[in-house]
Amino acid sequence: MTIKLSPNDGLLVVNNLEKRFPIKGGIFGKEVASVKAVQGVSFAIKRGETLGLVGESGCGKSTLGRCILRLIEPSSGEIFFNGRNVLAMEQEELRLIRRKMQIIFQDPFASLNPRMTVGSIISEPIKIHGLAKGADITKRVLKLLDLCGLRAEAINRYPHEFSGGQRQRICIARALAVEPEFIVCDEPVSALDVSIQAQIVNLLQDLQQELKLTYLFIAHDLKVVEHISNRVAVMYLGRMAELAPAENLYEKPRHPYTQALFSAIPMPNPKGKKQRIILQGDVPSPISVPPGCSFHPRCPIAKDNCKKDEPVLEAKAEAHYASCWYSS
């Protein structure tokens, strides 16, 4: 059970999105179970905003991001972009709308074709969408390289000739090649050194201001998310646990899972003390999600009704939502 949003509540609006991966078995290959990767997720992202998305590995963050772009087909729910229903689009209409919705992948080396030069990689989407011809394509590629902090001579080189940070800049340039409005940043700095992470995050922020971009920023590093995000959403086992403005969420997290997650953030002062919240047990399997609140087997404040009644994502303060029966 989730909140219901209007298609015009933001540039991107997601309503009750679900994704289940079937598990088949037996002689006839019938579905015997399913992995519940995303369960009833709803949120909106306003134009020019950055929504950070955090959670443990396997909680469904990347699956959610790819479902939004229909790189993975959702099982049910609604996705609206600029007020238009993305899930109702045919292939040709979807191809056109994808110009405005792009993605930056986690591993810059795996997402670049090693047999193509940087110029070919960046110019390919320009050619596919017919945005330029002839010498104009090269001009656009050079402009994108400069915009992303790369030299012009990179145009004739191959991905393996660059460092990890430079390869991620190439991926960003490729995403920008079709003039998008919205970009899913799928853990774009997790494979990079800390010093390079800062450069890429600053680049993304500069590009956002210059090109009026909107981001869904998926990451594990909670300090990076705090730095870049206007609002932050926390996922647990495929469900939305909490959603709030970044400043409010980091100052006073209201869901027990978010409180435990944030207690693990390292302190800059090595002599400083922080009360760690150690959760008991392991994350349940997404094949067999616990009834009621999916967090109740590990929750320190769980009560009997948490085991059978699924909590609603509801307002706990102004613009601050949490799916917990007993959070303050």
CSV table of C-alpha atoms in Angstrom, one decimal:
chain,number,residue,atom,x,y,z
A,1,MET,CA,0.0,0.0,0.0
A,2,THR,CA,1.5,3.3,-1.1
A,3,ILE,CA,0.8,6.9,-1.7
A,4,LYS,CA,-0.8,7.8,-5.1
A,5,LEU,CA,0.8,10.6,-7.1
A,6,SER,CA,-0.5,12.7,-9.9
A,7,PRO,CA,1.3,12.4,-13.3
A,8,ASN,CA,2.0,16.2,-13.0
A,9,ASP,CA,3.6,16.0,-9.6
A,10,GLY,CA,7.1,16.1,-11.1
A,11,LEU,CA,9.2,15.7,-14.2
A,12,LEU,CA,9.3,12.0,-13.3
A,13,VAL,CA,6.5,10.3,-11.3
A,14,VAL,CA,6.5,6.6,-10.2
A,15,ASN,CA,3.4,5.0,-8.8
A,16,ASN,CA,3.3,1.7,-7.1
A,17,LEU,CA,6.0,0.2,-9.2
A,18,GLU,CA,6.8,-3.5,-8.9
A,19,LYS,CA,9.3,-5.9,-10.5
A,20,ARG,CA,9.2,-9.6,-9.9
A,21,PHE,CA,11.7,-12.0,-11.5
A,22,PRO,CA,10.1,-15.5,-12.0
A,23,ILE,CA,11.9,-18.6,-10.8
A,24,LYS,CA,11.0,-21.6,-12.9
A,25,GLY,CA,11.4,-25.3,-12.1
A,26,GLY,CA,10.1,-28.7,-12.9
A,27,ILE,CA,9.8,-30.6,-16.2
A,28,PHE,CA,7.6,-28.0,-17.8
A,29,GLY,CA,9.5,-25.0,-16.5
A,30,LYS,CA,6.5,-23.5,-14.6
A,31,GLU,CA,7.0,-20.6,-12.3
A,32,VAL,CA,7.5,-21.9,-8.8
A,33,ALA,CA,8.5,-18.7,-7.0
A,34,SER,CA,9.6,-15.1,-7.8
A,35,VAL,CA,12.3,-12.7,-6.6
A,36,LYS,CA,10.4,-9.6,-5.4
A,37,ALA,CA,13.0,-7.0,-6.4
A,38,VAL,CA,10.8,-3.9,-6.3
A,39,GLN,CA,7.6,-3.7,-4.3
A,40,GLY,CA,5.1,-0.9,-4.5
A,41,VAL,CA,7.5,2.0,-4.8
A,42,SER,CA,6.1,5.5,-5.4
A,43,PHE,CA,7.9,8.8,-5.6
A,44,ALA,CA,8.2,12.0,-7.8
A,45,ILE,CA,11.3,14.0,-8.9
A,46,LYS,CA,10.8,17.6,-9.7
A,47,ARG,CA,12.6,19.3,-12.6
A,48,GLY,CA,16.1,20.3,-11.7
A,49,GLU,CA,16.2,18.2,-8.5
A,50,THR,CA,18.5,15.4,-7.4
A,51,LEU,CA,16.9,12.5,-5.6
A,52,GLY,CA,19.4,10.3,-3.8
A,53,LEU,CA,18.6,6.6,-3.5
A,54,VAL,CA,20.4,4.5,-0.8
A,55,GLY,CA,20.1,1.1,0.8
A,56,GLU,CA,22.0,-2.1,1.2
A,57,SER,CA,23.2,-4.2,-1.7
A,58,GLY,CA,20.4,-6.2,-3.2
A,59,CYS,CA,17.6,-3.9,-2.0
A,60,GLY,CA,16.4,-3.1,-5.6
A,61,LYS,CA,18.0,0.3,-6.2
A,62,SER,CA,19.6,-0.4,-9.6
A,63,THR,CA,16.6,-2.5,-10.7
A,64,LEU,CA,14.3,0.5,-9.9
A,65,GLY,CA,16.5,2.8,-12.0
A,66,ARG,CA,16.5,0.4,-15.0
A,67,CYS,CA,12.7,-0.1,-14.7
A,68,ILE,CA,12.2,3.6,-15.0
A,69,LEU,CA,14.0,3.6,-18.3
A,70,ARG,CA,12.4,0.3,-19.3
A,71,LEU,CA,15.8,-1.3,-19.7
A,72,ILE,CA,14.0,-3.9,-17.5
A,73,GLU,CA,10.2,-4.2,-18.0
A,74,PRO,CA,8.3,-3.6,-14.7
A,75,SER,CA,5.8,-6.2,-13.6
A,76,SER,CA,3.2,-3.5,-12.7
A,77,GLY,CA,2.8,0.1,-11.7
A,78,GLU,CA,3.0,3.5,-13.5
A,79,ILE,CA,5.8,5.7,-14.7
A,80,PHE,CA,5.2,9.2,-16.0
A,81,PHE,CA,7.7,11.4,-17.7
A,82,ASN,CA,6.7,15.0,-18.4
A,83,GLY,CA,3.1,13.8,-17.8
A,84,ARG,CA,3.3,11.0,-20.4
A,85,ASN,CA,2.9,7.3,-19.5
A,86,VAL,CA,6.2,5.6,-20.3
A,87,LEU,CA,4.8,2.1,-19.9
A,88,ALA,CA,2.0,2.7,-22.4
A,89,MET,CA,4.5,3.8,-25.2
A,90,GLU,CA,5.2,1.7,-28.3
A,91,GLN,CA,8.8,1.1,-29.4
A,92,GLU,CA,9.0,4.1,-31.7
A,93,GLU,CA,7.6,6.5,-29.1
A,94,LEU,CA,9.8,5.0,-26.5
A,95,ARG,CA,12.9,5.5,-28.7
A,96,LEU,CA,12.1,9.2,-28.9
A,97,ILE,CA,11.5,9.6,-25.2
A,98,ARG,CA,14.8,7.9,-24.4
A,99,ARG,CA,16.5,10.9,-25.8
A,100,LYS,CA,15.3,12.7,-22.7
A,101,MET,CA,16.0,9.9,-20.3
A,102,GLN,CA,19.6,8.5,-20.0
A,103,ILE,CA,21.7,6.5,-17.7
A,104,ILE,CA,25.3,6.5,-16.4
A,105,PHE,CA,26.4,3.0,-15.3
A,106,GLN,CA,28.4,1.9,-12.3
A,107,ASP,CA,31.4,0.3,-14.1
A,108,PRO,CA,32.7,2.7,-16.8
A,109,PHE,CA,34.9,0.1,-18.3
A,110,ALA,CA,32.2,-2.6,-18.7
A,111,SER,CA,29.8,-0.1,-20.2
A,112,LEU,CA,32.1,1.1,-23.0
A,113,ASN,CA,32.8,-0.9,-26.1
A,114,PRO,CA,36.5,-1.6,-26.1
A,115,ARG,CA,36.6,-1.9,-29.9
A,116,MET,CA,35.2,1.6,-30.5
A,117,THR,CA,37.1,4.9,-30.2
A,118,VAL,CA,35.8,7.6,-27.9
A,119,GLY,CA,34.6,9.6,-30.8
A,120,SER,CA,32.6,6.7,-32.1
A,121,ILE,CA,31.1,5.9,-28.7
A,122,ILE,CA,29.9,9.5,-28.2
A,123,SER,CA,28.8,10.1,-31.8
A,124,GLU,CA,26.8,6.8,-32.0
A,125,PRO,CA,23.7,8.1,-30.2
A,126,ILE,CA,23.9,11.4,-32.1
A,127,LYS,CA,23.7,9.5,-35.4
A,128,ILE,CA,20.9,7.2,-34.2
A,129,HIS,CA,18.7,10.1,-33.2
A,130,GLY,CA,19.7,12.2,-36.3
A,131,LEU,CA,20.8,15.2,-34.2
A,132,ALA,CA,23.7,16.1,-36.6
A,133,LYS,CA,25.4,15.1,-39.8
A,134,GLY,CA,29.0,15.2,-41.2
A,135,ALA,CA,31.4,17.6,-39.6
A,136,ASP,CA,28.7,18.8,-37.2
A,137,ILE,CA,28.9,15.5,-35.4
A,138,THR,CA,32.6,15.9,-34.7
A,139,LYS,CA,32.0,19.5,-33.5
A,140,ARG,CA,29.4,18.2,-31.0
A,141,VAL,CA,31.7,15.4,-29.8
A,142,LEU,CA,34.6,17.8,-29.2
A,143,LYS,CA,32.2,20.2,-27.3
A,144,LEU,CA,31.0,17.3,-25.1
A,145,LEU,CA,34.6,16.2,-24.4
A,146,ASP,CA,35.5,19.7,-23.3
A,147,LEU,CA,32.3,20.0,-21.2
A,148,CYS,CA,33.3,16.8,-19.4
A,149,GLY,CA,36.9,17.8,-18.8
A,150,LEU,CA,38.6,15.7,-21.5
A,151,ARG,CA,41.1,16.9,-24.1
A,152,ALA,CA,40.3,16.9,-27.8
A,153,GLU,CA,42.9,14.2,-28.7
A,154,ALA,CA,40.8,11.7,-26.7
A,155,ILE,CA,38.4,11.5,-29.7
A,156,ASN,CA,40.7,9.0,-31.5
A,157,ARG,CA,41.7,6.9,-28.5
A,158,TYR,CA,40.2,3.7,-27.0
A,159,PRO,CA,38.6,3.2,-23.5
A,160,HIS,CA,41.5,1.0,-22.2
A,161,GLU,CA,43.9,4.0,-22.7
A,162,PHE,CA,42.1,6.0,-20.0
A,163,SER,CA,41.9,5.9,-16.2
A,164,GLY,CA,38.7,5.0,-14.4
A,165,GLY,CA,37.8,8.6,-13.7
A,166,GLN,CA,38.4,9.5,-17.4
A,167,ARG,CA,36.3,6.6,-18.6
A,168,GLN,CA,33.4,7.7,-16.3
A,169,ARG,CA,33.7,11.2,-17.9
A,170,ILE,CA,33.4,9.5,-21.3
A,171,CYS,CA,30.2,7.8,-20.1
A,172,ILE,CA,28.8,11.1,-18.9
A,173,ALA,CA,29.6,12.7,-22.3
A,174,ARG,CA,27.8,9.8,-24.0
A,175,ALA,CA,24.8,10.3,-21.8
A,176,LEU,CA,24.8,14.0,-22.6
A,177,ALA,CA,25.1,13.5,-26.3
A,178,VAL,CA,21.4,13.3,-26.9
A,179,GLU,CA,20.5,16.4,-24.8
A,180,PRO,CA,18.6,14.6,-22.0
A,181,GLU,CA,16.5,16.2,-19.3
A,182,PHE,CA,16.7,13.3,-16.8
A,183,ILE,CA,19.7,11.0,-16.0
A,184,VAL,CA,19.8,7.9,-13.8
A,185,CYS,CA,23.2,7.9,-12.1
A,186,ASP,CA,23.6,4.2,-11.2
A,187,GLU,CA,26.4,4.3,-8.6
A,188,PRO,CA,28.6,6.4,-10.9
A,189,VAL,CA,31.4,6.9,-8.4
A,190,SER,CA,31.5,3.6,-6.4
A,191,ALA,CA,34.2,2.0,-8.7
A,192,LEU,CA,36.5,5.1,-8.4
A,193,ASP,CA,39.1,6.3,-6.0
A,194,VAL,CA,37.9,8.7,-3.3
A,195,SER,CA,39.8,11.7,-4.8
A,196,ILE,CA,38.3,11.0,-8.2
A,197,GLN,CA,34.8,10.5,-6.7
A,198,ALA,CA,34.9,14.1,-5.6
A,199,GLN,CA,35.8,15.3,-9.2
A,200,ILE,CA,33.0,13.3,-10.8
A,201,VAL,CA,30.4,14.5,-8.2
A,202,ASN,CA,31.5,18.1,-8.7
A,203,LEU,CA,31.3,17.6,-12.5
A,204,LEU,CA,27.7,16.2,-12.2
A,205,GLN,CA,26.7,19.2,-10.1
A,206,ASP,CA,28.2,21.7,-12.5
A,207,LEU,CA,26.5,20.0,-15.5
A,208,GLN,CA,23.2,20.0,-13.6
A,209,GLN,CA,23.3,23.7,-13.2
A,210,GLU,CA,24.6,24.5,-16.7
A,211,LEU,CA,22.2,22.1,-18.6
A,212,LYS,CA,19.2,22.1,-16.2
A,213,LEU,CA,19.4,18.4,-15.6
A,214,THR,CA,17.4,16.2,-13.2
A,215,TYR,CA,19.1,13.2,-11.5
A,216,LEU,CA,18.2,10.0,-9.7
A,217,PHE,CA,21.5,9.4,-7.9
A,218,ILE,CA,21.9,5.8,-6.7
A,219,ALA,CA,24.8,5.2,-4.3
A,220,HIS,CA,26.1,3.4,-1.3
A,221,ASP,CA,28.3,6.3,0.0
A,222,LEU,CA,25.9,8.1,2.3
A,223,LYS,CA,28.1,11.2,2.6
A,224,VAL,CA,28.3,11.6,-1.2
A,225,VAL,CA,24.5,11.3,-1.4
A,226,GLU,CA,24.1,13.9,1.3
A,227,HIS,CA,26.4,16.3,-0.6
A,228,ILE,CA,24.7,16.0,-4.0
A,229,SER,CA,21.0,15.4,-3.2
A,230,ASN,CA,18.1,17.7,-2.6
A,231,ARG,CA,16.0,14.8,-1.2
A,232,VAL,CA,17.0,11.2,-0.2
A,233,ALA,CA,15.0,8.0,-0.5
A,234,VAL,CA,15.9,4.9,1.6
A,235,MET,CA,15.1,1.4,0.2
A,236,TYR,CA,14.9,-1.9,2.1
A,237,LEU,CA,14.2,-5.2,0.5
A,238,GLY,CA,12.5,-3.6,-2.5
A,239,ARG,CA,10.3,-1.2,-0.6
A,240,MET,CA,10.6,2.5,0.2
A,241,ALA,CA,11.4,2.9,3.9
A,242,GLU,CA,11.9,6.6,4.1
A,243,LEU,CA,11.8,9.7,1.9
A,244,ALA,CA,12.7,13.2,3.0
A,245,PRO,CA,14.7,16.4,2.2
A,246,ALA,CA,18.4,15.5,2.6
A,247,GLU,CA,19.0,17.9,5.5
A,248,ASN,CA,16.0,16.7,7.5
A,249,LEU,CA,16.8,13.0,6.9
A,250,TYR,CA,20.4,13.2,8.0
A,251,GLU,CA,19.6,15.4,11.0
A,252,LYS,CA,16.7,13.2,12.2
A,253,PRO,CA,16.1,9.9,10.4
A,254,ARG,CA,12.7,8.4,11.6
A,255,HIS,CA,12.7,4.8,10.3
A,256,PRO,CA,14.7,2.3,12.5
A,257,TYR,CA,16.5,1.0,9.4
A,258,THR,CA,17.6,4.5,8.3
A,259,GLN,CA,18.8,5.2,11.9
A,260,ALA,CA,20.9,2.0,11.8
A,261,LEU,CA,22.2,2.8,8.3
A,262,PHE,CA,23.2,6.3,9.2
A,263,SER,CA,24.9,5.2,12.5
A,264,ALA,CA,27.5,3.4,10.4
A,265,ILE,CA,28.7,6.7,8.7
A,266,PRO,CA,32.3,7.2,9.6
A,267,MET,CA,33.1,10.4,11.7
A,268,PRO,CA,35.8,12.8,10.4
A,269,ASN,CA,37.1,13.1,14.0
A,270,PRO,CA,38.7,9.8,15.0
A,271,LYS,CA,38.3,10.7,18.7
A,272,GLY,CA,34.6,11.4,18.2
A,273,LYS,CA,32.1,8.8,19.5
A,274,LYS,CA,28.9,7.7,17.9
A,275,GLN,CA,26.4,5.2,19.1
A,276,ARG,CA,26.3,2.4,16.6
A,277,ILE,CA,23.1,0.5,16.0
A,278,ILE,CA,23.9,-3.1,15.3
A,279,LEU,CA,21.1,-4.9,13.5
A,280,GLN,CA,20.6,-8.6,14.5
A,281,GLY,CA,20.2,-11.3,11.8
A,282,ASP,CA,20.6,-11.1,8.0
A,283,VAL,CA,18.6,-9.4,5.3
A,284,PRO,CA,15.7,-11.8,4.4
A,285,SER,CA,15.6,-13.3,1.0
A,286,PRO,CA,13.6,-11.4,-1.7
A,287,ILE,CA,12.2,-14.7,-2.7
A,288,SER,CA,10.5,-15.1,0.7
A,289,VAL,CA,9.8,-11.6,2.0
A,290,PRO,CA,8.4,-11.5,5.5
A,291,PRO,CA,4.7,-10.6,5.9
A,292,GLY,CA,3.8,-7.2,7.3
A,293,CYS,CA,6.8,-4.9,7.7
A,294,SER,CA,9.7,-6.5,5.8
A,295,PHE,CA,12.1,-5.0,8.4
A,296,HIS,CA,10.4,-6.5,11.5
A,297,PRO,CA,12.7,-9.5,11.9
A,298,ARG,CA,15.7,-7.1,12.5
A,299,CYS,CA,13.8,-4.2,13.9
A,300,PRO,CA,14.6,-3.2,17.6
A,301,ILE,CA,11.2,-1.6,18.1
A,302,ALA,CA,9.0,-4.2,16.3
A,303,LYS,CA,5.7,-5.2,17.9
A,304,ASP,CA,3.2,-8.0,17.1
A,305,ASN,CA,1.2,-6.0,14.5
A,306,CYS,CA,4.4,-5.4,12.6
A,307,LYS,CA,4.6,-9.1,11.7
A,308,LYS,CA,1.2,-9.0,9.9
A,309,ASP,CA,0.3,-5.4,8.9
A,310,GLU,CA,2.4,-3.7,6.2
A,311,PRO,CA,3.0,-0.1,7.1
A,312,VAL,CA,2.1,2.8,4.8
A,313,LEU,CA,4.6,5.4,3.6
A,314,GLU,CA,3.1,8.3,5.4
A,315,ALA,CA,4.1,11.8,6.5
A,316,LYS,CA,5.8,11.9,9.9
A,317,ALA,CA,6.7,15.6,9.5
A,318,GLU,CA,6.5,18.2,6.7
A,319,ALA,CA,7.7,16.5,3.5
A,320,HIS,CA,9.2,13.7,5.6
A,321,TYR,CA,7.7,10.2,4.9
A,322,ALA,CA,8.5,6.9,6.6
A,323,SER,CA,6.9,3.4,6.4
A,324,CYS,CA,6.9,2.5,10.1
A,325,TRP,CA,4.0,2.1,12.6
A,326,TYR,CA,6.0,3.3,15.5
A,327,SER,CA,8.5,5.9,14.2
A,328,SER,CA,8.2,9.3,15.7
